[in-house]
Short mmCIF file of C-alpha atoms and ligand atoms in Angstrom, two decimals:
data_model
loop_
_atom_site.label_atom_id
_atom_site.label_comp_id
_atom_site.label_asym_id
_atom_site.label_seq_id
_atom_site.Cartn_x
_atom_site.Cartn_y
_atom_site.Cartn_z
CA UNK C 19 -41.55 -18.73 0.26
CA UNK C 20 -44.62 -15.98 0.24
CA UNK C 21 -42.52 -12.86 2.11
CA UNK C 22 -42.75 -9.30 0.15
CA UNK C 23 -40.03 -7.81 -1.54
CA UNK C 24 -38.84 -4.55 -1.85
CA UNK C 25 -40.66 -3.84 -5.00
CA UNK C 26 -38.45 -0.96 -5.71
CA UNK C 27 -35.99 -3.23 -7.22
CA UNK C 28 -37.87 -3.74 -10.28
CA UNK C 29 -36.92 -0.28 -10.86
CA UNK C 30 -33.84 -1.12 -11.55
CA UNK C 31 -31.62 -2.57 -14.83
CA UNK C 32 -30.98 -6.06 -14.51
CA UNK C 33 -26.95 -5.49 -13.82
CA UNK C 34 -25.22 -2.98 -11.93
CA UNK C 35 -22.79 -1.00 -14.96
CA UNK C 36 -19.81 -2.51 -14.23
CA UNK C 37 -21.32 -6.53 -13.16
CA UNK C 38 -22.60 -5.80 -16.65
CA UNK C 39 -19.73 -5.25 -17.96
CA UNK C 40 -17.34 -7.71 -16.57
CA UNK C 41 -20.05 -10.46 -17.48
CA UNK C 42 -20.05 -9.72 -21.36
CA UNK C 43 -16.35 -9.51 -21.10
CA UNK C 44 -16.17 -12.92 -19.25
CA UNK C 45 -18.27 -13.90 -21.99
CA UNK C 46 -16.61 -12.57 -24.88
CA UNK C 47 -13.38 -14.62 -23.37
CA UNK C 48 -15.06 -17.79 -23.08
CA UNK C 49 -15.31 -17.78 -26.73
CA UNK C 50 -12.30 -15.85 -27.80
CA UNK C 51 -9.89 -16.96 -25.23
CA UNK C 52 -7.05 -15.98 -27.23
CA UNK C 53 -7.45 -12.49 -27.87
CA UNK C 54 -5.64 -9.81 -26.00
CA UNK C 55 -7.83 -7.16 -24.34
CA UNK C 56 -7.40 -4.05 -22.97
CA UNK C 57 -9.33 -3.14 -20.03
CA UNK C 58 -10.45 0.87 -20.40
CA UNK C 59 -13.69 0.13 -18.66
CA UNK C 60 -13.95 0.37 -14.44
CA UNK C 61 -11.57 2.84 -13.54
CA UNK C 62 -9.22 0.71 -11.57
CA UNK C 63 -5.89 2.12 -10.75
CA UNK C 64 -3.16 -0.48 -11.99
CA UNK C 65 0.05 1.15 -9.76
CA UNK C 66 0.98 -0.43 -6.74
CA UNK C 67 0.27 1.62 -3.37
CA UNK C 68 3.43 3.88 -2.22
CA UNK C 69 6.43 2.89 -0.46
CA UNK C 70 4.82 5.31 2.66
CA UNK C 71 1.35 3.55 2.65
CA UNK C 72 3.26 0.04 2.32
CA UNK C 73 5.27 0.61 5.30
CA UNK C 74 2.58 2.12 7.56
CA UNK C 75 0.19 -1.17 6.57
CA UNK C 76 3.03 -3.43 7.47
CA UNK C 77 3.88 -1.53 10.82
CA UNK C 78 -0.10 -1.16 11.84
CA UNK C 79 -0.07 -5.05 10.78
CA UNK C 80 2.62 -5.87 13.30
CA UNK C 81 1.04 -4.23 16.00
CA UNK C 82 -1.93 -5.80 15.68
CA UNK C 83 0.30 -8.89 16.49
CA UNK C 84 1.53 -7.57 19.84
CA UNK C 85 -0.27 -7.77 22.87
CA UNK C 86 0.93 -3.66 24.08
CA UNK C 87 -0.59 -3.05 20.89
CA UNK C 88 -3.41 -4.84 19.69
CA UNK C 89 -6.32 -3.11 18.94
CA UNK C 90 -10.07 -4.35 18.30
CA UNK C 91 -13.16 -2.96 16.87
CA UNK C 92 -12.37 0.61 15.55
CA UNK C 93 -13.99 3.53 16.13
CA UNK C 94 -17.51 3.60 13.99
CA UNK C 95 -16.42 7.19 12.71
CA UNK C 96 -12.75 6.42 12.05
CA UNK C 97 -9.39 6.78 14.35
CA UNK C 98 -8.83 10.42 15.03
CA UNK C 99 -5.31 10.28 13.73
CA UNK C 100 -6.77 9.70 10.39
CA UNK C 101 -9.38 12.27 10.92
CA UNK C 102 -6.92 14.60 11.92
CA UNK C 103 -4.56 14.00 8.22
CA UNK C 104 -7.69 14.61 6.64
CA UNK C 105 -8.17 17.96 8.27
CA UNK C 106 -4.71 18.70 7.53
CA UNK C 107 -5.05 18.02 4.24
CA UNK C 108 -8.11 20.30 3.79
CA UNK C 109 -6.57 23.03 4.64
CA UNK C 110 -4.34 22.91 1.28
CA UNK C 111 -7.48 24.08 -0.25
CA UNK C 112 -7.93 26.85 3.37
CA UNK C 113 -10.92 25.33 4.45
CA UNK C 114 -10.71 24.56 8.16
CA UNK C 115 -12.84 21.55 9.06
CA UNK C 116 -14.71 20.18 12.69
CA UNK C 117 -13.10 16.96 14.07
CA UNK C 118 -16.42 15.74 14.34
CA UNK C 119 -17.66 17.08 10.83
CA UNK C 120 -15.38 13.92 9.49
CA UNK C 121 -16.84 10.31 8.75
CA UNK C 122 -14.22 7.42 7.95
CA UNK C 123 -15.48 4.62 5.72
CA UNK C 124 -14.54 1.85 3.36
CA UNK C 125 -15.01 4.15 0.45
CA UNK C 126 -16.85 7.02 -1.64
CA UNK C 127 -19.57 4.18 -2.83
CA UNK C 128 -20.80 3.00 0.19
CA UNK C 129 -21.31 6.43 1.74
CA UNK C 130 -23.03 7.57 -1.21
CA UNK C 131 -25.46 4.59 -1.26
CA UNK C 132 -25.80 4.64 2.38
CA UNK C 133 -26.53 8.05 3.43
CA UNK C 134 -30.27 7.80 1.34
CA UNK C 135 -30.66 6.25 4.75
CA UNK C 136 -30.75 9.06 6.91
CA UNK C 137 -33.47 11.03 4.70
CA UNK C 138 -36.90 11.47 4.27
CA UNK C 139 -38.63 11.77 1.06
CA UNK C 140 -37.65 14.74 -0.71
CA UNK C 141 -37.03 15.66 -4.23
CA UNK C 142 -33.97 13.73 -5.57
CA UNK C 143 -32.22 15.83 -8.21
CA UNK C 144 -29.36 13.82 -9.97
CA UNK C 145 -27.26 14.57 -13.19
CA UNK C 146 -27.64 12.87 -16.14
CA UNK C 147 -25.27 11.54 -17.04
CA UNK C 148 -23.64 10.24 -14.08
CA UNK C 149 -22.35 7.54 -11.50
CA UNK C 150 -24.89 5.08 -11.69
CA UNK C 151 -24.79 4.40 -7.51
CA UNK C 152 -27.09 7.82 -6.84
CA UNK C 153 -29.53 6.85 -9.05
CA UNK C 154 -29.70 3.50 -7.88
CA UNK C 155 -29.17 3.55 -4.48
CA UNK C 156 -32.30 6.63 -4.47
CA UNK C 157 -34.54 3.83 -6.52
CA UNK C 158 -33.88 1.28 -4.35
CA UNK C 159 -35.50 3.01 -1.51
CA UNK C 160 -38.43 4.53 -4.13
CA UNK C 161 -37.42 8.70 -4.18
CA UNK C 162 -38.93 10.68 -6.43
CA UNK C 163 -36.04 11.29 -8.97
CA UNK C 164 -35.46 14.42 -11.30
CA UNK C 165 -32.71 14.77 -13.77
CA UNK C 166 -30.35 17.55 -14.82
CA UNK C 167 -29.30 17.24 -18.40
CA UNK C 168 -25.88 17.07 -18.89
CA UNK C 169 -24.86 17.70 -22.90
CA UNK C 170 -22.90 19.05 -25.02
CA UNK C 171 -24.34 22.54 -24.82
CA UNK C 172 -23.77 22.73 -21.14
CA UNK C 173 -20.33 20.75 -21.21
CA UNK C 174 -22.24 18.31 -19.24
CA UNK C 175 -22.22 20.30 -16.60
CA UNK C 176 -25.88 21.04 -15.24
CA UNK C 177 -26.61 24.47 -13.83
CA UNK C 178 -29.71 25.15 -10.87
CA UNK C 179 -32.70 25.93 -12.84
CA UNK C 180 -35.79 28.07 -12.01
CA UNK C 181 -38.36 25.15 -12.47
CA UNK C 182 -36.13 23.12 -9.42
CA UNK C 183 -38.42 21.68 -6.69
CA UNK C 184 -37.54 24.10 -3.16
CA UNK C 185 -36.16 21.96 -0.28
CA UNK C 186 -34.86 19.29 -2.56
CA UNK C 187 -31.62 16.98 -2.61
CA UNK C 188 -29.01 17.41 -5.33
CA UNK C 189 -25.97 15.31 -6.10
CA UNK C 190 -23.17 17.02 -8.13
CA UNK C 191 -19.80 15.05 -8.83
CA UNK C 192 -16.76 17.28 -9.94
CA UNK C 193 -14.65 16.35 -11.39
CA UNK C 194 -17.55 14.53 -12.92
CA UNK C 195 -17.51 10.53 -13.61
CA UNK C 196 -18.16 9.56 -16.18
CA UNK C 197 -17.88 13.20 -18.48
CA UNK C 198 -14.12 14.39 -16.32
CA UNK C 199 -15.81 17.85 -16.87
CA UNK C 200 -15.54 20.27 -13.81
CA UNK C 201 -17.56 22.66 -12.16
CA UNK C 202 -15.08 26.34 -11.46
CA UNK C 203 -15.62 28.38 -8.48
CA UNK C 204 -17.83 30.71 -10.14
CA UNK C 205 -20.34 27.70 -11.39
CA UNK C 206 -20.54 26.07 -7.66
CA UNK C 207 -20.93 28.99 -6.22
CA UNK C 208 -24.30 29.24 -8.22
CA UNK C 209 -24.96 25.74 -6.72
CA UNK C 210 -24.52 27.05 -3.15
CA UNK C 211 -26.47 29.88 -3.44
CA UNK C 212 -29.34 28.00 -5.19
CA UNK C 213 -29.07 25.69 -2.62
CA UNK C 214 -29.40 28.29 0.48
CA UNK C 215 -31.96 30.11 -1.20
CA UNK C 216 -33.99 26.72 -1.80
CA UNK C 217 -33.70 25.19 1.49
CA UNK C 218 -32.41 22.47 -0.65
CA UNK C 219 -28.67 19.87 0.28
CA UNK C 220 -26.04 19.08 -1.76
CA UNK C 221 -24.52 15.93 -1.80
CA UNK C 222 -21.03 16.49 -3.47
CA UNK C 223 -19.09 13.99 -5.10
CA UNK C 224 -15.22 14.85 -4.95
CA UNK C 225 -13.59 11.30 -5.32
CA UNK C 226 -11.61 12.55 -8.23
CA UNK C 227 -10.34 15.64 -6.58
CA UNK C 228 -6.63 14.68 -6.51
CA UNK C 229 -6.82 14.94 -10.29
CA UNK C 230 -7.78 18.70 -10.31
CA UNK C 231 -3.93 20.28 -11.68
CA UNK C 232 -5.68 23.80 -12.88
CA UNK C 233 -6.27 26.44 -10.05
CA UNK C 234 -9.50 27.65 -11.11
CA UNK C 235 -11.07 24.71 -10.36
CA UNK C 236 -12.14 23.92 -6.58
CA UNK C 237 -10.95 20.24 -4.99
CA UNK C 238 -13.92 20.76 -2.32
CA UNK C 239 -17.16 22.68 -2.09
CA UNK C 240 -16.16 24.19 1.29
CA UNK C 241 -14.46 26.40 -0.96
CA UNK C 242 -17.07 27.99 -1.77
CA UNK C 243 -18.51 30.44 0.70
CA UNK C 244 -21.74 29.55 2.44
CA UNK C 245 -21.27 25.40 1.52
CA UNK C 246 -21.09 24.21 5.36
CA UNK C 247 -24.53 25.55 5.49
CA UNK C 248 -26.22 23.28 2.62
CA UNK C 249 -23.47 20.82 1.52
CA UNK C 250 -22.23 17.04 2.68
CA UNK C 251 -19.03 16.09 0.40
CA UNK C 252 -17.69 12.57 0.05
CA UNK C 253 -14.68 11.32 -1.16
CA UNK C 254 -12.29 8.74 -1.38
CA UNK C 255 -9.05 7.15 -1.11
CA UNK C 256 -9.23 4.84 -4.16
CA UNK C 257 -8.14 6.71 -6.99
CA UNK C 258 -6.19 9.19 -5.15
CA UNK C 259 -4.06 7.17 -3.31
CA UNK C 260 -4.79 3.90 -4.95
CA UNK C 261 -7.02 2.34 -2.71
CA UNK C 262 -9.57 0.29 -4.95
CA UNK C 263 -8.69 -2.75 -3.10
CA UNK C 264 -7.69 -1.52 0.60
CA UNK C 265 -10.91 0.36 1.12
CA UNK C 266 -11.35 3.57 2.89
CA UNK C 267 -12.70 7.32 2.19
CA UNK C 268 -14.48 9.71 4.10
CA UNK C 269 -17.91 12.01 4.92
CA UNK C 270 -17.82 15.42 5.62
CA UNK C 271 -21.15 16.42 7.04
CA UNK C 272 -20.54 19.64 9.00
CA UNK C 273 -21.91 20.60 12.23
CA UNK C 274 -24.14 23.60 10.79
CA UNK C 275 -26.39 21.26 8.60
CA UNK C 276 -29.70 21.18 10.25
CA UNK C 277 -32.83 20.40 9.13
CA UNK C 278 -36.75 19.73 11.18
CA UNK C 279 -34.50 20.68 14.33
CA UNK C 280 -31.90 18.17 13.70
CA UNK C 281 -28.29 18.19 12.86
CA UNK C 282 -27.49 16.09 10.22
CA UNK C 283 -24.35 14.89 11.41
CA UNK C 284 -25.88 13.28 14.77
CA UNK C 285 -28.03 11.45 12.22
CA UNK C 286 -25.73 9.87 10.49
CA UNK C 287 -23.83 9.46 13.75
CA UNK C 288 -26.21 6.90 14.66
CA UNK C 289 -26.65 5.26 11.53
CA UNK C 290 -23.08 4.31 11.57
CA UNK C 291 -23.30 3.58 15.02
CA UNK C 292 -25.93 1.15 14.21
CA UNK C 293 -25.12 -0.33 10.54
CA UNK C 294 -20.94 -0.25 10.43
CA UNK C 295 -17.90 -1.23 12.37
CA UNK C 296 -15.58 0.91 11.23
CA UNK C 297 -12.64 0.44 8.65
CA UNK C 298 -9.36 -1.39 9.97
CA UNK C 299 -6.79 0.13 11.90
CA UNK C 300 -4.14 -1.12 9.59
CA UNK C 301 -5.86 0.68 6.57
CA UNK C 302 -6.27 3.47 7.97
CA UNK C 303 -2.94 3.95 9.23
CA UNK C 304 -2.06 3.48 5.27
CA UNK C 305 -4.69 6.11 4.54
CA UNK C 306 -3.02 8.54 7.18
CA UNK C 307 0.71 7.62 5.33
CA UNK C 308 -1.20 8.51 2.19
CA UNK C 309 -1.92 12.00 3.22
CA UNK C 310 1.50 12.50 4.82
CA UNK C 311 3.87 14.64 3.05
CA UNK C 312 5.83 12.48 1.44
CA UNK C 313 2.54 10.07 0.96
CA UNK C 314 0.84 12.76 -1.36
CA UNK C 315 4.07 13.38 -3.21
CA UNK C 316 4.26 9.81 -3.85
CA UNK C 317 0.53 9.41 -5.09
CA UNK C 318 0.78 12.58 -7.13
CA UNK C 319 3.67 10.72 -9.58
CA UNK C 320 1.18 7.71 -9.85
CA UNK C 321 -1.92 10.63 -10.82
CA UNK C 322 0.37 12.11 -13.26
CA UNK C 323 1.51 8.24 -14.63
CA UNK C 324 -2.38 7.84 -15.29
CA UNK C 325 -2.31 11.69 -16.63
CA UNK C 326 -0.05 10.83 -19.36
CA UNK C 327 -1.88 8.39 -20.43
CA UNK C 328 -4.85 10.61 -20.25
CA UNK C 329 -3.11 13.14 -22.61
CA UNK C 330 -2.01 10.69 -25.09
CA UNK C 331 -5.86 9.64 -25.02
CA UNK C 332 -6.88 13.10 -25.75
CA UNK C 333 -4.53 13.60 -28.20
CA UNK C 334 -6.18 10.80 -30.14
CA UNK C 335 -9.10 13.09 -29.73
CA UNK C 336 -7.98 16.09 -30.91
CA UNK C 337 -5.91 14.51 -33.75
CA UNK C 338 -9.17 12.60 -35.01
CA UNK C 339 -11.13 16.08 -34.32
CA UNK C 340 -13.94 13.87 -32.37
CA UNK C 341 -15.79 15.51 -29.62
CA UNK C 342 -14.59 14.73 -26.06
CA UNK C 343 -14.30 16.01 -22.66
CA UNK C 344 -12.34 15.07 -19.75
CA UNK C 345 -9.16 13.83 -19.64
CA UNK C 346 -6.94 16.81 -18.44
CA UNK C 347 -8.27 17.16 -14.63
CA UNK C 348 -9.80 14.31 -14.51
CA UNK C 349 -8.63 10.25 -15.19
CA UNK C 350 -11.61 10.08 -17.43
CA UNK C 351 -12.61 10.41 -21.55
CA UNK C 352 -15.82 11.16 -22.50
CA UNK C 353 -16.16 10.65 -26.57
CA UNK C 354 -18.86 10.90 -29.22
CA UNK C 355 -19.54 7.31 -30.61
CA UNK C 356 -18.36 7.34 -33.72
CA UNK C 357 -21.42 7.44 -37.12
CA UNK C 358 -23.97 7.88 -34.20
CA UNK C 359 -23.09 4.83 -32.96
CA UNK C 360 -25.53 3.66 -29.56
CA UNK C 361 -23.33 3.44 -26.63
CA UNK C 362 -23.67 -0.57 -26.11
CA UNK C 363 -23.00 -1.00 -30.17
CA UNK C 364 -19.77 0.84 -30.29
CA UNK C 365 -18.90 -0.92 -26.42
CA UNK C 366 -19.61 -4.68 -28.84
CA UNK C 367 -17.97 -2.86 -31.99
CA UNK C 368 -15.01 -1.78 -29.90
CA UNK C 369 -14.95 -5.12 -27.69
CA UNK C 370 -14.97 -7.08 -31.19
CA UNK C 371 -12.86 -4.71 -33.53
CA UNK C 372 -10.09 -3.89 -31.38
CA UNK C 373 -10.11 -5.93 -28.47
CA UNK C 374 -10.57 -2.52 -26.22
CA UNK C 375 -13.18 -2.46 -23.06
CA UNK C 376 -14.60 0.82 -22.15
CA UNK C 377 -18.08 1.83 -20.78
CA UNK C 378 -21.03 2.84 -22.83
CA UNK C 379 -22.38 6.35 -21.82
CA UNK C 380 -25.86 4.99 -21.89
CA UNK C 381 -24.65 3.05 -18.52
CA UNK C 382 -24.25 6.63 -17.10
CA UNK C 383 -27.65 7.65 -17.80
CA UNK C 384 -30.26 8.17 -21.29
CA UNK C 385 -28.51 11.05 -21.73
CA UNK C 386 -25.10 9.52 -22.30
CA UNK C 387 -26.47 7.34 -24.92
CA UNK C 388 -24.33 7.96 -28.03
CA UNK C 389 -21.50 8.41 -25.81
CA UNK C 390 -18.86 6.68 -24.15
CA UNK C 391 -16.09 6.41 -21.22
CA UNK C 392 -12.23 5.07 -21.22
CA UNK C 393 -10.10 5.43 -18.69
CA UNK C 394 -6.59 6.38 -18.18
CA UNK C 395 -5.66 4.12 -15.04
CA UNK C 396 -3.99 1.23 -17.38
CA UNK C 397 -0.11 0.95 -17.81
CA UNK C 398 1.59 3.16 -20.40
CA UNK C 399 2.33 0.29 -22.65
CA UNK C 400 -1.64 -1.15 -22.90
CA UNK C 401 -2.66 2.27 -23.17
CA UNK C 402 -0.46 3.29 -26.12
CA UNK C 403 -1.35 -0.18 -27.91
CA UNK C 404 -4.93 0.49 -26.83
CA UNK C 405 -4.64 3.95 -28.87
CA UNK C 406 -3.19 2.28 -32.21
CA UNK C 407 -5.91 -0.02 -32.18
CA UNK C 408 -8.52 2.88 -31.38
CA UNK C 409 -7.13 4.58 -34.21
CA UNK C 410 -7.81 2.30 -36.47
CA UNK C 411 -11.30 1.85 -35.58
CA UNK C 412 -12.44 5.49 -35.11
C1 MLT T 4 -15.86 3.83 -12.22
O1 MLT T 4 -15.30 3.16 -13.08
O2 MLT T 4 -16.75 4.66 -12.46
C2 MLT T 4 -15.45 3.63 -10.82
O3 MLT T 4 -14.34 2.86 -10.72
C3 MLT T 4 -16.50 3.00 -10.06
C4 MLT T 4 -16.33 3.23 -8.60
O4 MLT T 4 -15.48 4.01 -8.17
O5 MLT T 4 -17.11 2.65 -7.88
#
């Protein structure tokens, strides 16, 4: 075959973080089948979905088996029940959202890949470290990319910075995967100014939201005055509701964005029109049951099952006095490798030593080298046994 490729892909590691992953673990297996591991690595909720979303996915099931009540392709932008919980549940945090502003999908990832599609070539400004999928989603289709450190000195939180190209796109996740640190009012309010001032668009990352249990910290940026003018947020219904293998989240991109004398949203109107079918009625009468009353009460006891096991984590931390952050709004721990430890040597040190998965920091970005990422979404039991091996090996 002689047809061209997109040569952008060279750009980019061999592996996606967490194919890479799972394949050394597959491999480690193969040749240690009888060892025990625990899985800290993807953050993959291990609780079952809620009685609510159960019985809503059963129900929507049925009637798909009913001629009154069969249903076919959905529509591209999501059911307007759902669309409608979704504004509902926004205004827990008092911001009051546009029917229209609101994008259904199968999940935060996709979104986040996809919507490089409805850009042109600006500046790409993305934190590093961070969720691999902006950075490779932007290379894929050849941006120019800029990074904002994220360290210790900062809390791995990057602030705007003078030197910023103007009119430029910036991706912000809070609370942040992989460091759980979180931006407060006050820091993403500097973010929305900087943003108006530079004619520049956020694209916020608020999957982990539902973990946010400390009022000073914001679950969306429409909190922040000024936002609808310069931000789209995404987010998700996989670890909030326990979705990882149903599929669904949503799109905010409100009415006011507009940019060469087009709204945004009617962009990315048509690009879902064009490139996506819509998510399934049953799942996302589940994801409506999730954001019912009693559905968020029910999902809250599974965030704080995982939040126990994220403060028994950080107590690890603390007793061992190593450097971390995350872990108390947010299902994640970010550690120092221990003796200055690379990321991918402590990941085969840990893998080998204790039989314990998590994700090397360098996957996140260079600037996570050193560092590294477990995560509190296994059962109580593997986590604690996972913690008397760590302490052993720390
Ligand atoms: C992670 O482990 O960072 C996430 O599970 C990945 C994802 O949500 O796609």
């Amino acid at each position: 075959m002689n047809i061209k490729l997109n040569s952008n892909f060279d750009q980019l590691s061999e592996n996606y973080l967490f194919s890479e992953i799972n394949k050394r673990v597959a491999k480690y297996k193969e040749y240690n089948p009888n060892r025990d591991i625990i899985k800290l690595g993807i953050g993959d909720v291990t609780l079952p979905l809620g009685k609510n979303v159960i019985e809503a996915l059963i129900h929507a099931s049925c009637e798909m088996g009913k001629k009154e009540t069969f249903r076919g392709y959905p529509p591209e932008y999501g059911y307007n029940f759902l669309k409608e919980a979704i504004l509902k549940y926004y205004k827990r945090f008092h911001v009051d959202l546009d029917l229209n502003s609101v994008f259904i999908s199968d999940g935060a990832k996709s979104d986040l890949g996809n919507i490089v599609d409805i850009f042109g070539d600006n500046p790409i400004y993305i934190p590093n470290p961070v969720y691999p999928v902006y950075l490779d989603s932007n290379r894929m289709s050849g941006r120019d990319i800029y990074y904002m450190v994220g360290s210790e000195n900062n809390n791995f939180l990057p602030l705007p910075k003078d030197n910023m190209k103007k009119s430029s796109i910036i991706y912000l996740c809070s609370p942040n995967n992989p460091t759980g640190s979180l931006y407060n009012q006050e820091e993403l309010k500097k973010w929305v100014d900087f943003a108006k001032e530079n004619g520049s668009l956020i694209i916020y990352d608020s999957a982990y939201e539902a973990f946010i249990n400390d009022d000073k910290y914001p679950h969306s940026i429409y909190e922040i005055n000024g936002a609808k003018d310069c931000a789209i947020e995404i987010c998700s219904f996989s670890k909030q509701a326990g979705f990882t293998g149903l599929r669904c989240g949503w799109t905010i991109i409100p009415m006011e964005l507009e940019s060469e004398n087009h709204k945004i949203n009617k962009l990315w109107e048509r690009r879902q029109a064009t490139k996506f079918n819509g998510v399934s009625y049953p799942v996302q009468r589940a994801a409506e049951a999730a954001l019912s009353d009693e559905g968020i009460l029910e999902c809250k006891n599974n965030i704080n099952y995982y939040m126990e096991n994220a403060k028994l984590l950080s107590n690890l931390f603390d007793e061992k006095g190593i450097y971390y952050t995350g872990g108390k709004n947010s299902p994640y721990i970010w550690f120092k490798c221990p003796n200055g430890m690379k990321s991918w040597d402590f990941f085969d040190y840990l893998l080998e030593n204790a039989n314990v998965v998590g994700t090397p920091g360098a996957g996140f970005g260079t600037f996570g080298e050193g560092y590294f990422r477990i995560t509190s979404f296994n059962t109580h039991e593997k986590t604690k046994e996972a913690i008397e091996r760590l302490k052993k090996v720390l």
